Coordinates of C-alpha atoms in Angstrom, one line a residue:
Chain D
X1 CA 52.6 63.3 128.3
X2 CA 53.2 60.0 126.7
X3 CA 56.3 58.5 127.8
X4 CA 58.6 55.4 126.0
X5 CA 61.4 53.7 126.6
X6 CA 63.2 52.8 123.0
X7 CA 66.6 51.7 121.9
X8 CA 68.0 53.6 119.0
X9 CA 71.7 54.4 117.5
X10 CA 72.9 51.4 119.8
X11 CA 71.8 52.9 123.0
X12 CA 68.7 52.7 125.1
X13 CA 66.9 55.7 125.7
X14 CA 63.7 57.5 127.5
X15 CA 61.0 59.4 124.6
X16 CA 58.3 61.0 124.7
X17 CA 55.8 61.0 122.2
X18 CA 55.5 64.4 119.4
X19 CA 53.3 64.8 116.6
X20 CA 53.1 60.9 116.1
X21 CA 57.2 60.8 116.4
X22 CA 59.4 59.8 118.9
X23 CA 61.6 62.6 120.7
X24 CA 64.2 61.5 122.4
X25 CA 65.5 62.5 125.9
X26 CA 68.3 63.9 123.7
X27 CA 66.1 66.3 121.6
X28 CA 66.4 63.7 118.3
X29 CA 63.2 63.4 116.7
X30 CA 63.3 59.7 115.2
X31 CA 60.4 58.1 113.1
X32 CA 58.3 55.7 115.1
X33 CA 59.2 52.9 113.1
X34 CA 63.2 53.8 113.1
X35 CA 63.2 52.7 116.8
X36 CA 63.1 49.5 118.5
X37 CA 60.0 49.5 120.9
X38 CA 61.1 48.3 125.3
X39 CA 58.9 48.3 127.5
X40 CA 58.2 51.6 129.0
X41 CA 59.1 50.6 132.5
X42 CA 61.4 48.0 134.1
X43 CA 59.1 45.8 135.7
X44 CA 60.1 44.2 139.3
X45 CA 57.0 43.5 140.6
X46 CA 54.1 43.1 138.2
X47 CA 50.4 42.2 139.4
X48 CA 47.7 40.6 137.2
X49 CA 44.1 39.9 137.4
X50 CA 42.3 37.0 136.7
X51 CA 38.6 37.0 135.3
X52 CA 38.3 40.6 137.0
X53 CA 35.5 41.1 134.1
X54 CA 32.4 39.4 134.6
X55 CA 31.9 38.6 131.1
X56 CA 35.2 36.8 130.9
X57 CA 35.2 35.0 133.6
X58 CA 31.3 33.5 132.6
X59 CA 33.0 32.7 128.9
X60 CA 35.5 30.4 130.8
X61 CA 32.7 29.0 132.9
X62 CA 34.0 30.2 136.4
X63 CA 31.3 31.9 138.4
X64 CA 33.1 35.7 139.2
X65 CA 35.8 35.9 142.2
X66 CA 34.4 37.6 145.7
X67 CA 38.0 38.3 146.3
X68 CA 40.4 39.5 143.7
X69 CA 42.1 36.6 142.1
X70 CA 45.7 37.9 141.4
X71 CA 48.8 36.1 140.5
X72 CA 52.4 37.6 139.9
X73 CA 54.7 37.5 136.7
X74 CA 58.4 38.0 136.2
X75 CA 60.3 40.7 134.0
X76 CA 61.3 37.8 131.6
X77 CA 57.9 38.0 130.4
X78 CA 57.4 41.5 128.8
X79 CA 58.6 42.7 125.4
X80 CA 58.0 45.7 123.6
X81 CA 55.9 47.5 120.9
X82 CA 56.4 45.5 117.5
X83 CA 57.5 42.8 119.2
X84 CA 57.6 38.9 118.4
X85 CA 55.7 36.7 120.9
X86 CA 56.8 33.0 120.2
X87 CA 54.2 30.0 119.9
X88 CA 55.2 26.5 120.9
X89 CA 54.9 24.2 118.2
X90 CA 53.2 21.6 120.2
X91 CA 50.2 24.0 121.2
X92 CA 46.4 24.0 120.3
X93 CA 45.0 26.9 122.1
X94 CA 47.1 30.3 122.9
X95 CA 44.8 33.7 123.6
X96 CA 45.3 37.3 124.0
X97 CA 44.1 39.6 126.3
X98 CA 43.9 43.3 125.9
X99 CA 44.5 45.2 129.8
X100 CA 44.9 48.2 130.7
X101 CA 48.3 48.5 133.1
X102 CA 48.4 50.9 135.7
X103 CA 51.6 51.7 136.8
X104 CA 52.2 53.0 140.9
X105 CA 54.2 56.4 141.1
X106 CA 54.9 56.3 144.9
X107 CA 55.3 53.7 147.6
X108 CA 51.5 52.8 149.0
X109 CA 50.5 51.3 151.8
X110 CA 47.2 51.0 153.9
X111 CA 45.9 53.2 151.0
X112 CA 42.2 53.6 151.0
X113 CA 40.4 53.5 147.8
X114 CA 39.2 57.4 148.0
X115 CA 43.2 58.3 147.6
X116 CA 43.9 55.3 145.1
X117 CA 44.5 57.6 142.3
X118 CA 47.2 60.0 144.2
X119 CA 49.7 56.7 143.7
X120 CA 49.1 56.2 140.3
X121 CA 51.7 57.4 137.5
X122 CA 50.3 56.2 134.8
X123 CA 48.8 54.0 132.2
X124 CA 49.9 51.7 129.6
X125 CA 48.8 48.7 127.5
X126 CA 49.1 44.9 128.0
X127 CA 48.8 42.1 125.9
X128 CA 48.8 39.2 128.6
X129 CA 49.0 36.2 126.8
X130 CA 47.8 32.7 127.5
X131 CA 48.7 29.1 126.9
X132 CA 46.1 27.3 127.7
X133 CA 47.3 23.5 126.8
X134 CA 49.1 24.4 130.1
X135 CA 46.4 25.4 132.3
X136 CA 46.3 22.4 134.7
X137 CA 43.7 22.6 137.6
X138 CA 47.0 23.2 140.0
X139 CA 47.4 26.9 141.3
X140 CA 46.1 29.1 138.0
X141 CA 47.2 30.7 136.5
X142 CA 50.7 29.3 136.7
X143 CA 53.8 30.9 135.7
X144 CA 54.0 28.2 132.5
X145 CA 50.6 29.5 131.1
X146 CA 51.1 33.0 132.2
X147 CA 55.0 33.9 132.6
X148 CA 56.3 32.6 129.3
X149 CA 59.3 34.6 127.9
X150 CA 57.9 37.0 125.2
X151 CA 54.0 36.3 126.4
X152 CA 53.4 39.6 127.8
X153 CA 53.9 42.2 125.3
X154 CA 53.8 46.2 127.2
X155 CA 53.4 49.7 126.2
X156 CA 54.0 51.4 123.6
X157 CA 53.6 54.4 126.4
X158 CA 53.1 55.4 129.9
X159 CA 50.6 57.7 129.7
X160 CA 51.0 60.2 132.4
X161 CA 47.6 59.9 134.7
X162 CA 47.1 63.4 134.5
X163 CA 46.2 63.0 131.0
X164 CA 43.4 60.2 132.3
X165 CA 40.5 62.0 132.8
X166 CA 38.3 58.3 133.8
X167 CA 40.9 54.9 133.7
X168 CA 37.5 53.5 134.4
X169 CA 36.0 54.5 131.7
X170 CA 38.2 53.3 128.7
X171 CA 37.1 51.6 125.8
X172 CA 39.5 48.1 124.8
X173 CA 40.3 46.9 121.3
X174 CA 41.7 44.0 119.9
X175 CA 42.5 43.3 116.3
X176 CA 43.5 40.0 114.7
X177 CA 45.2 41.0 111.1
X178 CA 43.1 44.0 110.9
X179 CA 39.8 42.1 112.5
X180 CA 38.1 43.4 115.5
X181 CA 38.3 40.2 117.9
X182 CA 38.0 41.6 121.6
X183 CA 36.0 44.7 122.8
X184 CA 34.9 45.7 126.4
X185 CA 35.6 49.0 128.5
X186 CA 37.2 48.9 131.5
X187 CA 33.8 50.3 132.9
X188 CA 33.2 46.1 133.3
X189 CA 35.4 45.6 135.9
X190 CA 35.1 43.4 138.3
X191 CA 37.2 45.5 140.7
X192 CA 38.0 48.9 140.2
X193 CA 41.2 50.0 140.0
X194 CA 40.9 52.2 143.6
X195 CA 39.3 49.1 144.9
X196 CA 42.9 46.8 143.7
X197 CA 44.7 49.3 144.9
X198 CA 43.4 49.4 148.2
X199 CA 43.3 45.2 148.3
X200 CA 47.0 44.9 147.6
X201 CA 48.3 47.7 150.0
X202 CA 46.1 46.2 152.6
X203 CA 48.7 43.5 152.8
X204 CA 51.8 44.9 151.1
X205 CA 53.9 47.4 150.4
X206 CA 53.4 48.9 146.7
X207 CA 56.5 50.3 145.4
X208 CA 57.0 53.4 142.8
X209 CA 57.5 51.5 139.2
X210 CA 55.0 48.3 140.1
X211 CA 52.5 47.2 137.6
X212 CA 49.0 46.4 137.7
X213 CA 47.8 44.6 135.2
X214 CA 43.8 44.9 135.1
X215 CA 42.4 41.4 133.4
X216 CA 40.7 41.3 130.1
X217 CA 37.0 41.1 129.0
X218 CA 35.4 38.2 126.8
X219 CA 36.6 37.3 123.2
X220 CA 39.7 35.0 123.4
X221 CA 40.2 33.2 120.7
X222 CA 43.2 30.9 119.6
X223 CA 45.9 33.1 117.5
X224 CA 48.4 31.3 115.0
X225 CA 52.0 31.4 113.8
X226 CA 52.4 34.9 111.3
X227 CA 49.0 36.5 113.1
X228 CA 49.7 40.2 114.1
X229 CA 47.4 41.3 117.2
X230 CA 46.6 44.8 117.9
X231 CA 45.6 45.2 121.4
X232 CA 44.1 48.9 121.8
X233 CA 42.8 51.1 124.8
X234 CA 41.3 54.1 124.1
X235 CA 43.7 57.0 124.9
X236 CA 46.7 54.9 126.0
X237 CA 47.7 53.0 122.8
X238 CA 47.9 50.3 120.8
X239 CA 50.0 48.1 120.9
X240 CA 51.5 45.7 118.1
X241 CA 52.9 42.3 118.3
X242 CA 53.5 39.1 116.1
X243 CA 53.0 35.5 116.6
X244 CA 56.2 33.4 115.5
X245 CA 56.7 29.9 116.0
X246 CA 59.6 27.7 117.5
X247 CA 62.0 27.9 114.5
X248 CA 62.5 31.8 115.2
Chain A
X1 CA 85.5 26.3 155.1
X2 CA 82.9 27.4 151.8
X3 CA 83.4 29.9 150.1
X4 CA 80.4 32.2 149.7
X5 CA 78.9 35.5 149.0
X6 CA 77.6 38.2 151.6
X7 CA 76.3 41.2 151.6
X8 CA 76.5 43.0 155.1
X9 CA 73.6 45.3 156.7
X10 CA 74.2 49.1 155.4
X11 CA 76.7 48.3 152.6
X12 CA 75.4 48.8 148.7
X13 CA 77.8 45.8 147.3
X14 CA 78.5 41.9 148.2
X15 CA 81.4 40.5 149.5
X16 CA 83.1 37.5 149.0
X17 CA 84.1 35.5 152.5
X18 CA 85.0 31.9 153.6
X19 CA 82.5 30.4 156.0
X20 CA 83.4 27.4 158.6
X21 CA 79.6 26.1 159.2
X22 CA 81.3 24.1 161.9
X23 CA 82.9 26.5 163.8
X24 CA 80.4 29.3 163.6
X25 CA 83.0 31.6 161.8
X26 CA 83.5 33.8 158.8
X27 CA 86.4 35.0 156.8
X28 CA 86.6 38.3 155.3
X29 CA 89.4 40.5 153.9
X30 CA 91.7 38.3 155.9
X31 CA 90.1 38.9 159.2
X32 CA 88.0 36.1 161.3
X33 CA 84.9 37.1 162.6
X34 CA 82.1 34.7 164.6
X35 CA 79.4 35.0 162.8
X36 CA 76.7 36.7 165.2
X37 CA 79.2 39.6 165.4
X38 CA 77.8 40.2 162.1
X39 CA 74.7 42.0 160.7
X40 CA 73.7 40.8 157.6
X41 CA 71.5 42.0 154.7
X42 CA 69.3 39.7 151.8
X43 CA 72.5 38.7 149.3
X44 CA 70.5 38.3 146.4
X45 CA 69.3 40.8 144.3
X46 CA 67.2 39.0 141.5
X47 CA 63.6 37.8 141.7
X48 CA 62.2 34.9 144.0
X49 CA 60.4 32.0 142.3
X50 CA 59.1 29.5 144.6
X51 CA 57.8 26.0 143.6
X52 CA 54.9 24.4 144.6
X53 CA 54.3 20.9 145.9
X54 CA 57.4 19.9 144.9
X55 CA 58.3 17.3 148.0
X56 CA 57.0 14.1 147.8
X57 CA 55.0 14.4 151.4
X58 CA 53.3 17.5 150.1
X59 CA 52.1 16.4 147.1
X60 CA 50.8 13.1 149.5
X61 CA 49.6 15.0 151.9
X62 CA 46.6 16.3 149.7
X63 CA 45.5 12.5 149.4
X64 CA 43.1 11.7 147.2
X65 CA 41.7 15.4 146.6
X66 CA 44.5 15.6 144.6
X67 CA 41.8 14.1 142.2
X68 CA 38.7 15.8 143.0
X69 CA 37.7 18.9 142.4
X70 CA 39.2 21.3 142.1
X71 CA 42.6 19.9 141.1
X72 CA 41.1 17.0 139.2
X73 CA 45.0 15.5 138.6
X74 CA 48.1 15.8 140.4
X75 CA 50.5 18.5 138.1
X76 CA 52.4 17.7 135.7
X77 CA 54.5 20.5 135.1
X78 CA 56.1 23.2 137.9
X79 CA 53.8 24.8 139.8
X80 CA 55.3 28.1 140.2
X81 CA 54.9 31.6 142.0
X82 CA 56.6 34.4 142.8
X83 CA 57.7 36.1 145.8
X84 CA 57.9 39.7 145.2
X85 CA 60.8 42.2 146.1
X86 CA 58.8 43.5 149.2
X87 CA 59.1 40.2 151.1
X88 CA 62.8 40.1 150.9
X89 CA 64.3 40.7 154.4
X90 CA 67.4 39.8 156.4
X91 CA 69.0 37.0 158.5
X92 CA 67.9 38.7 162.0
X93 CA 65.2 40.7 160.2
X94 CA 61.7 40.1 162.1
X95 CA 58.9 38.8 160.4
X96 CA 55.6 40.5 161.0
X97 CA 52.6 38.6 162.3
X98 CA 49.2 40.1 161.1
X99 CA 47.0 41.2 163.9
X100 CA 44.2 38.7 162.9
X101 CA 46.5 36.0 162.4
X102 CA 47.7 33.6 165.5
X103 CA 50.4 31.6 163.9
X104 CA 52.6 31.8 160.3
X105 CA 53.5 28.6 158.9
X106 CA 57.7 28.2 158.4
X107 CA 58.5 27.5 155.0
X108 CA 61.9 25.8 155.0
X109 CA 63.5 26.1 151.8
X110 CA 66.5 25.6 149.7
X111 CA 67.3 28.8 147.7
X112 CA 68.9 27.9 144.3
X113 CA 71.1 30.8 143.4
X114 CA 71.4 31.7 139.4
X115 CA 74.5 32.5 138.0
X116 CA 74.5 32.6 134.3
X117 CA 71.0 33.8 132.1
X118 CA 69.2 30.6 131.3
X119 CA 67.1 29.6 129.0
X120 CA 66.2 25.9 127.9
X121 CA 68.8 24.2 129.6
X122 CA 69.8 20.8 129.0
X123 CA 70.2 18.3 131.9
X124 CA 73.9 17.9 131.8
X125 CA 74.5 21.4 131.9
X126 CA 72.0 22.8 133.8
X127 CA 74.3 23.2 137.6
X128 CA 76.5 25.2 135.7
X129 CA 73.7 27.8 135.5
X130 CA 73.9 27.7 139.5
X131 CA 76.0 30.4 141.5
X132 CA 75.4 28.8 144.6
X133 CA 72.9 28.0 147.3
X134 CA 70.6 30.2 150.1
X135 CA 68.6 29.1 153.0
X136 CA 64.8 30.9 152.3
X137 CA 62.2 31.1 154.9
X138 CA 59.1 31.0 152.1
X139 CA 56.5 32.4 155.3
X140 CA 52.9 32.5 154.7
X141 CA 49.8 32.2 156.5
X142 CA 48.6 29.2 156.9
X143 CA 45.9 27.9 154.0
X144 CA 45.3 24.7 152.5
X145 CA 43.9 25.4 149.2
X146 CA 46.9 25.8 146.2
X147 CA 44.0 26.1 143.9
X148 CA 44.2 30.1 143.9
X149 CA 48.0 32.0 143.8
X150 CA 48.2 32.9 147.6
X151 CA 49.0 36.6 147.5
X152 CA 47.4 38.0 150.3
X153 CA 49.0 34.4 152.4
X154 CA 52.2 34.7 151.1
X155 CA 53.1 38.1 149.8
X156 CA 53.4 40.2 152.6
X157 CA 57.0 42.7 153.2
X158 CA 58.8 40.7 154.9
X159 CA 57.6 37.5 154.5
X160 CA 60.8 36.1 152.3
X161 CA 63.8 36.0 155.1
X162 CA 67.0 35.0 153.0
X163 CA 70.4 34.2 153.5
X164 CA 72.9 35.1 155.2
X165 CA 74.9 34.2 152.5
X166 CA 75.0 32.4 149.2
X167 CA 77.3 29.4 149.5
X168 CA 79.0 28.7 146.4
X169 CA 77.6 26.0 144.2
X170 CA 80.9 23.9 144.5
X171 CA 81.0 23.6 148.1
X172 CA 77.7 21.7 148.1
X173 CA 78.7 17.9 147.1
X174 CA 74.7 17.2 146.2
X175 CA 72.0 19.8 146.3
X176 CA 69.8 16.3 146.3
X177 CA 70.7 15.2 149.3
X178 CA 70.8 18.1 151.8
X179 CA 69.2 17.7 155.1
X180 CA 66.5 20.9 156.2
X181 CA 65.5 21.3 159.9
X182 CA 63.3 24.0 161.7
X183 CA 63.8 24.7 165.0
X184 CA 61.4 27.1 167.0
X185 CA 62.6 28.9 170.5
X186 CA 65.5 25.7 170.0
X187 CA 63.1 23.0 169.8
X188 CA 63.4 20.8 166.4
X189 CA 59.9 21.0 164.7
X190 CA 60.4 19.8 161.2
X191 CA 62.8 17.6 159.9
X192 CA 63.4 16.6 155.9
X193 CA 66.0 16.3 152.9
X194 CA 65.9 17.0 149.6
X195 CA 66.1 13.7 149.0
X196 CA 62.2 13.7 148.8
X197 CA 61.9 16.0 146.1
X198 CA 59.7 15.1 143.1
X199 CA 61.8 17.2 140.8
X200 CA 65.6 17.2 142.0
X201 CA 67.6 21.0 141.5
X202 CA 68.3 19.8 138.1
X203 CA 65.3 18.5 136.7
X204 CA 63.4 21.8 138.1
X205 CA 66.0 24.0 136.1
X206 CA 65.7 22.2 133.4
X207 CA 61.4 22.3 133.6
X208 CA 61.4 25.6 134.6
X209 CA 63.9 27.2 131.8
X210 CA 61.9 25.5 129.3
X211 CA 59.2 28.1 129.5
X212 CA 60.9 30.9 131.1
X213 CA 64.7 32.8 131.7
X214 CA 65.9 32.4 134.6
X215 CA 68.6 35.9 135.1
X216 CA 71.8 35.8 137.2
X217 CA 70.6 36.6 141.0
X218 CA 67.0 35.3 140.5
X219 CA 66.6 32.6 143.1
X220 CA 64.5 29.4 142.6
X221 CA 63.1 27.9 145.8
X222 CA 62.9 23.8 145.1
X223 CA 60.0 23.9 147.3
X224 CA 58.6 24.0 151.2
X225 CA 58.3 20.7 153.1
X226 CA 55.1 19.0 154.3
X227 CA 53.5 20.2 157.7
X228 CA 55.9 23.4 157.9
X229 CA 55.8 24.2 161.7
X230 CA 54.2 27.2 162.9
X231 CA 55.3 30.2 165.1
X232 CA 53.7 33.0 167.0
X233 CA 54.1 36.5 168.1
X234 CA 57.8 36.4 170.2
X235 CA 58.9 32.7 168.4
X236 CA 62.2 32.6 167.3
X237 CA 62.8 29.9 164.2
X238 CA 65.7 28.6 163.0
X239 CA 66.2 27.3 159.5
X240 CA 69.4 24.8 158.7
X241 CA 70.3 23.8 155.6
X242 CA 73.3 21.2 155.0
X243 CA 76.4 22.4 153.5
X244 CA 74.3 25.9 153.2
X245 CA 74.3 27.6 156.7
X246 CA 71.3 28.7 158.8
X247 CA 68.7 31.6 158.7
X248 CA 67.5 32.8 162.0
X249 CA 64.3 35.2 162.3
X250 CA 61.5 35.8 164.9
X251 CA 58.2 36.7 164.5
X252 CA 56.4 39.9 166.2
X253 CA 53.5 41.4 165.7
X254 CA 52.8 43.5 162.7
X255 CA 52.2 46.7 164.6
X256 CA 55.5 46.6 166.2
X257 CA 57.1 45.6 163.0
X258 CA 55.6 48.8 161.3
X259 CA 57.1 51.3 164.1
X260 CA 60.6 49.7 163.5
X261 CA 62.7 52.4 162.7
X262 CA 61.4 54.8 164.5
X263 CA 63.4 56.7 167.6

């Protein structure tokens, strides 16, 4: 099942997804585009990988992690299908990446990568953008290239992992006004996602609701004011969002 | 007597209480209680940014690698990072010491308390965004490279002792000038003010809103002193803040921490 999160009528309410509509948790059909898009879960604690694809990670001229390299973001960061990500006026270089998100369904710890998949509830898509005019040598990712309100555009669905027959196995999209810009599968991974799993429970506790986000493959380019992005994953969505600048 | 927030051990909601810092004592519903006759629980509820190299003495401390690779320049922004919900843990809680690890480094810290949603602050108004003030132990194991986000060092459950309560913003005459001292098994080991921030409470609200919301009950931590003082299995530390109270926690191994609970 493909599960949403939407506000509609003045209220905010779970879907589900039905014949390429939205049904609410109320049994009202709506039209996908008569709804406006949250993201499908409340993020607390969010994960996300850096230059966990090989081929990424030699395009920004770092030789690949031995360890993952992970960083955290804050729910002031994520927006919705359709939504509007804002570009500072005073940047040069701002990137997407397309990830697929893997959202934990029980609380895991000590897990060992053979029973990874038990704690998964699902997947969803991530646009996880980057400023890089603030990428100083300090600590990167930092929160200010990586935690920006509006930079990290979710969803549009949870996809229940039931319906997953190989998350490592996914083809990624992404489209710059209609152009394919970014392509990989998650097949390129750096490390899987039984192998994150069983990193990050090693050392902490993994709660029901927590987000993985899974890194990106090559193709970043810089995106401008009015450019809508399409970042895609095959079987999980794709998910819209538009570039606005400061005056928004 | 400062008026603050609690939230006691088993109970869903805060409280609001006067504390007397000098005499040990706390307030509530008209009743005076000394305060170890109370068990206390985490009083914040929001998410836990903490600041890197953000006192003077750390940022020195690096010496001239601050200009080699692979920092190349000293920041010029906030260097942020997170410390997620599973860290959180109680005045009194114990703070678990991995079996590979001898020592944890103390991270005293001054826990800015958000009050109101902000967003871009200005200068001028950006204390009125501030519900109060907390006393954090940011714990991590010991590392010297801030190249990489240290989430295996520094986000571990119960690696984020806060509290015991949040003193209200008022009752705190200049978050700038606070003095913060560590004391392990009663012995002072660190001693510092944040007087020797680089960015004061103000100028880090207003940096950090710039680029990010800060939402009532998020805390912002200004930062972890140079040479934070490091305890064992059995060491019992002791964080004092100024004007803000004192957080007291001991560490025991991580086995034993796990079994807590249990009859």
């Amino acid at each position: 099942m493909k599960r949403a999160r939407v506000a509609y009528g003045g209220a905010i309410h779970s879907a589900v997804e039905m014949e390429g509509s939205v049904k609410l948790a109320d049994g009202r059909v709506v039209a996908e585009d008569a709804v406006v898009w949250l993201p499908p879960i409340e993020p607390r604690t969010v994960f996300a990988l850096g230059l966990n694809y090989a081929d990424h990670a030699a395009e920004l001229a770092f030789t690949a992690p031995t360890e993952p390299l992970v960083f955290l973001k804050g729910p002031n960061t994520f927006i919705g299908h359709r939504g509007q990500t804002r570009r500072p006026a005073d940047v040069t270089y701002m990137h997407y990446e397309c990830e697929l998100g893997v959202v934990i369904g029980r609380s895991a710890r000590k897990v060992k990568r053979e029973d990874a998949y038990d704690y998964v509830a699902g997947y969803t898509v991530a646009n996880d953008y980057a400023i890089r005019d603030y990428l100083e040598n300090y600590y990167r990712p930092n929160l200010r290239v990586k935690n920006r309100d509006t930079c990290t555009p979710i969803g549009p669905w949870l996809v229940d992992a039931a319906d997953v027959a190989d998350p490592m196995n996914l083809a990624l999209h992404t489209y710059v006004n209609g152009k394919l810009v970014q392509q990989g599968t998650t097949a390129d991974m750096i490390f899987s996602i039984p192998v994150l799993i069983e990193y990050l429970s090693s050392f902490m506790t993994l709660n029901a609701g927590d987000v993985i986000l899974t890194g990106t493959p090559k193709g970043s380019v810089d995106t401008k004011v009015g450019d809508e992005v399409i970042t895609e994953v095959e079987g999980i969505g794709r998910l819209v969002n538009t570039i606005v600048g400061d005056e928004v | 007597m400062s008026r603050a927030i609690i939230k006691r051990f088993g109970r869903l909601q805060t409280e609001e209480a006067w504390v007397n810092l000098g005499e040990h004592t706390l307030e509530l519903n008209d009743r005076q209680y000394d305060i170890n006759q109370l068990a206390f629980a985490a009083p914040i509820a929001g998410m836990i940014y903490g600041t890197q190299l953000n006192y003077k003495g750390a940022l020195t401390a690096l010496g001239g690698a601050v200009n080699e690779a692979p920092y190349m320049a000293a920041p010029k922004a906030p260097i942020l990072y997170i410390k997620p919900a599973n860290t959180i843990a109680a005045n009194g809680a114990r703070i678990p010491l991995p079996d590979d690890v001898p020592k944890l480094a103390m991270g005293a810290a001054l826990g800015v308390v958000i009050g109101h949603s902000a967003t871009r602050v200005c200068e001028s108004e950006a204390l009125d965004y501030v519900a109060g003030y907390t006393v954090v132990n940011d714990v991590s194991i010991p590392h010297a490279s801030v190249y990489r986000p240290a989430i295996a060092q520094q986000a571990r459950d119960g690696f984020c002792p806060i509290g015991p309560w949040v003193i209200e913003r008022d009752a705190v005459a200049d978050p700038d000038a606070l003095g913060v001292r560590v004391f392990i098994n009663g012995e002072l080991r660190q001693k510092n003010t944040t007087a020797n921030l680089i960015r004061s409470v103000t100028r880090l609200l207003v940096d950090v809103t710039d680029f990010m919301t800060l939402n009532p009950g998020d805390v912002l931590l200004v930062g972890v002193p140079e040479d934070a003082p490091l305890a064992g299995a059995g060491d019992q530390v002791r964080i004092e803040i100024d004007e803000v109270g004192w957080l007291e926690n001991t560490v025991v191994p991580e086995r034993d921490w796990m079994k807590e609970g249990a009859v």
